Short mmCIF file of C-alpha atoms in Angstrom, two decimals:
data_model
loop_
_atom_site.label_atom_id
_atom_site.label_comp_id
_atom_site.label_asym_id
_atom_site.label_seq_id
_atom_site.Cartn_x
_atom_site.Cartn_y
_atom_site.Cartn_z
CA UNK H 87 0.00 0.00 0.00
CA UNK H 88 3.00 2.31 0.63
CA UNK H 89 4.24 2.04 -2.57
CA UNK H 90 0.74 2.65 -4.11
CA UNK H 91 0.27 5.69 -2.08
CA UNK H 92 4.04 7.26 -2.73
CA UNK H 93 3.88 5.99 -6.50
CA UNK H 94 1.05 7.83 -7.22
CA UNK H 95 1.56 10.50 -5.02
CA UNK H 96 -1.87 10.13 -3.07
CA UNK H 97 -1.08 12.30 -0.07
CA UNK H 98 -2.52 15.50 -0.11
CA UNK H 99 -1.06 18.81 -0.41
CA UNK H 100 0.59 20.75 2.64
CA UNK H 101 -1.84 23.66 2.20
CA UNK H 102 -4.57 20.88 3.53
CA UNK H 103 -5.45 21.68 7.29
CA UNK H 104 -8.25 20.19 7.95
CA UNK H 105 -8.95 16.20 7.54
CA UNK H 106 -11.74 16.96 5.02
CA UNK H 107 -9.38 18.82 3.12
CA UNK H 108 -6.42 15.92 3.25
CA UNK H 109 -9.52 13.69 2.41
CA UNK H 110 -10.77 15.84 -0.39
CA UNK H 111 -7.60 15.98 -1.98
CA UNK H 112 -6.72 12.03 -2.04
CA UNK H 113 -10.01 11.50 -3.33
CA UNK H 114 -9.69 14.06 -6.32
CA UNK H 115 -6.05 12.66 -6.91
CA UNK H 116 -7.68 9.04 -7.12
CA UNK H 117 -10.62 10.32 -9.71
CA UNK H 118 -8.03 12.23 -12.05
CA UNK H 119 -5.76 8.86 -12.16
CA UNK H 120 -8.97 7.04 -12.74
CA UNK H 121 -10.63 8.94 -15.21
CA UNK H 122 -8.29 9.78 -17.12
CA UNK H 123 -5.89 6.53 -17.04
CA UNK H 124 -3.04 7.73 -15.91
CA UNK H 125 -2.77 5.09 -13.65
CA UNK H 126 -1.54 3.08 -16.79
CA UNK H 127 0.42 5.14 -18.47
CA UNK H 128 4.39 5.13 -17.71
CA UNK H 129 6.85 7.57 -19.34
CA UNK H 130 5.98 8.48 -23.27
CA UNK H 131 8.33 7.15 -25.79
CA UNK H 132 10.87 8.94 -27.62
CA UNK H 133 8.17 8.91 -30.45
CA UNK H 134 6.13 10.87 -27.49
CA UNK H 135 3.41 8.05 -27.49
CA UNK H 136 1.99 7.00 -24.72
CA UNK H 137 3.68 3.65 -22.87
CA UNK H 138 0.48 1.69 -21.61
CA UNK H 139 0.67 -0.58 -18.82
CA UNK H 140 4.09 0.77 -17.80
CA UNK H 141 3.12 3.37 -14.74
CA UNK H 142 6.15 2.79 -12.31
CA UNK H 143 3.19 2.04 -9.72
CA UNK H 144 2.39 -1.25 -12.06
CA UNK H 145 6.29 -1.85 -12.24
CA UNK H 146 7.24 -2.23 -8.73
CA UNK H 147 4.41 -3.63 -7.46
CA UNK H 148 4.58 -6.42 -10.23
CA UNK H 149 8.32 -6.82 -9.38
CA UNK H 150 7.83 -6.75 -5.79
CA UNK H 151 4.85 -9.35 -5.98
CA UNK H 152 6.44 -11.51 -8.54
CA UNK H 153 9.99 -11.28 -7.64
CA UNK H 154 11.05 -10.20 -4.29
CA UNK H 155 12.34 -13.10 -2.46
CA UNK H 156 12.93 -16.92 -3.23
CA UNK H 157 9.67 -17.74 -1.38
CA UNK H 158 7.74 -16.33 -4.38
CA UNK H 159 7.38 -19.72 -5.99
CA UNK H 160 6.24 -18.01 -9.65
CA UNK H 161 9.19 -16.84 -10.75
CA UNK H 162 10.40 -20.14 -10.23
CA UNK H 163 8.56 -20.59 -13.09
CA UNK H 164 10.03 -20.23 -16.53
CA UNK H 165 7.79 -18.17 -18.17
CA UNK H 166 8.21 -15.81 -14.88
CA UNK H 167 12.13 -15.67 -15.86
CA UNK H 168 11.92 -14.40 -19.29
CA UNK H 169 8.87 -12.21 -19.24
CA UNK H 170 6.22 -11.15 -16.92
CA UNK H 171 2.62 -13.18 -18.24
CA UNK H 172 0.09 -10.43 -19.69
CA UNK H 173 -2.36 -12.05 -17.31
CA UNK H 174 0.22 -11.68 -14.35
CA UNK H 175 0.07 -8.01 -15.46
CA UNK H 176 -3.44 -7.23 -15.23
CA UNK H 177 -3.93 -9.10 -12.03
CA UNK H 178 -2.08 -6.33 -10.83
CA UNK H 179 -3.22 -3.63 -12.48
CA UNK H 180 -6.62 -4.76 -11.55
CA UNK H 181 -5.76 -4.53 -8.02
CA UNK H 182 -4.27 -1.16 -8.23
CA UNK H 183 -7.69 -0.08 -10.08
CA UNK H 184 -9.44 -1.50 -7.49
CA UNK H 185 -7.59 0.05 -4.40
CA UNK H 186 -7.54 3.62 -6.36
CA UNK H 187 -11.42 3.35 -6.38
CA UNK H 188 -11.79 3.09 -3.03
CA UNK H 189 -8.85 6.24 -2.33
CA UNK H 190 -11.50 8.38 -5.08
CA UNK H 191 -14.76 6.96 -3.09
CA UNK H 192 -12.93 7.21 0.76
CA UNK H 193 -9.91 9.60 0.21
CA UNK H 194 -8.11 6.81 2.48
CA UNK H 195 -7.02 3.32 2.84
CA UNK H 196 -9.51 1.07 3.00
CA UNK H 197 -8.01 -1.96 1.57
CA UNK H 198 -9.89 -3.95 3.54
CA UNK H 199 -12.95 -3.78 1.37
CA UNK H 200 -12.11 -4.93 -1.74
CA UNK H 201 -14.96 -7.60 -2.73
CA UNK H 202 -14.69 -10.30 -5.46
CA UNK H 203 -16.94 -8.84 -7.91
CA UNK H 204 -14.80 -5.39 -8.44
CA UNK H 205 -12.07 -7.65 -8.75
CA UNK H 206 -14.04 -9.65 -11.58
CA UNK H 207 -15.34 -6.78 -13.59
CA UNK H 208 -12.10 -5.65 -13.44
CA UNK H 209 -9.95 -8.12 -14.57
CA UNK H 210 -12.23 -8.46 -17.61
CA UNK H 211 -12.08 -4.93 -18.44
CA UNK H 212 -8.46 -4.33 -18.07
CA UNK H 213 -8.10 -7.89 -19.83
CA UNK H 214 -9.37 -7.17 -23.05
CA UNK H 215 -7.37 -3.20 -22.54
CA UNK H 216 -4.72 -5.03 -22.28
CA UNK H 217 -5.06 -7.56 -25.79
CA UNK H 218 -6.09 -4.03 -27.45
CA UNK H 219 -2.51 -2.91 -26.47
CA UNK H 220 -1.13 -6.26 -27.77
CA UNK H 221 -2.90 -5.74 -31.17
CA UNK H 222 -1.59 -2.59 -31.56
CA UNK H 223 1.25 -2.55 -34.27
CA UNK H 224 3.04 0.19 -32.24
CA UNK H 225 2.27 -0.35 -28.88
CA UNK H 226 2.13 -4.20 -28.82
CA UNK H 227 5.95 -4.80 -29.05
CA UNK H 228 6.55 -1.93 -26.92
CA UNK H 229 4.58 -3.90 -24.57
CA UNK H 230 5.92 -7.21 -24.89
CA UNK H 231 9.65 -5.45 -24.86
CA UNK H 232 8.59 -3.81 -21.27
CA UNK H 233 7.68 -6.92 -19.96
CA UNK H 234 11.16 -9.15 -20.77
CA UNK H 235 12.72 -5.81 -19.10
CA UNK H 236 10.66 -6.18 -16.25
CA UNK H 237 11.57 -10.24 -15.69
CA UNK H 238 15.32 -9.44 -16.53
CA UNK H 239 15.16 -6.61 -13.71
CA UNK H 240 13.17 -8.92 -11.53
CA UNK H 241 15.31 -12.08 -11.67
CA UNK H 242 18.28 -10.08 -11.53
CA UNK H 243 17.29 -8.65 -8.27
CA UNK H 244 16.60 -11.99 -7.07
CA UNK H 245 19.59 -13.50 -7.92
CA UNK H 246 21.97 -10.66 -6.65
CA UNK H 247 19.53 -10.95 -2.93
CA UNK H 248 20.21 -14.63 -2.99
#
């Protein structure tokens, strides 16, 4: 949650006083990232375009979830090793979704009440975002590229902690 909060810079601004105003300002934060997706979007490319899926927010807490310590049996796996799974991907990025709904709809952490069902709509939503991005002539191996990156950095972490 830390890193969710820091990556995406959900604290409010100094000028807030009062806790109406801190939560007033995490909530509007959470809508803007939300509604206009820049919860996705990572650094543009040197063509300017927009790098989908690649939000540092989605990086480390893919590499932390995936990679961090031996006891994380999937990247034991081989796929794991040479690129992070599309579906590994929006698991995440479904969860991030999720837990920025509640910041717009709370303005704080409330973790705690993420149910099933936004987790379902969500993955199918972000799902097919995702295979949009993979169809893309552009943005598909852009993708794809991101991803090896991300299980290089990932594995190498893992193997210089060990």
């Amino acid at each position: 949650m830390k890193s969710l909060r820091a990556d995406y810079e959900l604290y409010p601004p100094s000028t807030a006083k009062t806790e109406e105003e801190h939560i007033g300002a995490v909530k509007k934060k959470a809508n803007n990232l939300l509604s206009t997706g820049k919860y996705l979007h990572g650094e543009p490319d040197d063509q300017g375009r927009a790098s989908n899926f690649a939000h540092r927010a989605l990086k480390n807490i893919t590499l932390a979830f995936y990679y961090a310590n031996t006891s994380k049996c999937l990247c034991q796996f081989l796929e794991f090793q040479e690129y992070v799974p599309y579906k590994a991907l929006v698991l995440v990025t479904v969860m991030v979704h999720t837990l920025l709904s509640l910041f717009r709809k709370y303005g704080i952490d409330k973790s705690a009440q993420v149910n099933l069902q936004d987790i379902k709509e969500g993955y199918i939503v972000l799902n097919e975002a995702i295979s949009n991005v993979l169809d893309h002539p552009h943005h598909g191996p852009k993708l794809n590229m991101m991803l090896v990156d991300w299980a290089q950095m990932g594995m190498y972490v893992l193997i210089w902690i060990d």
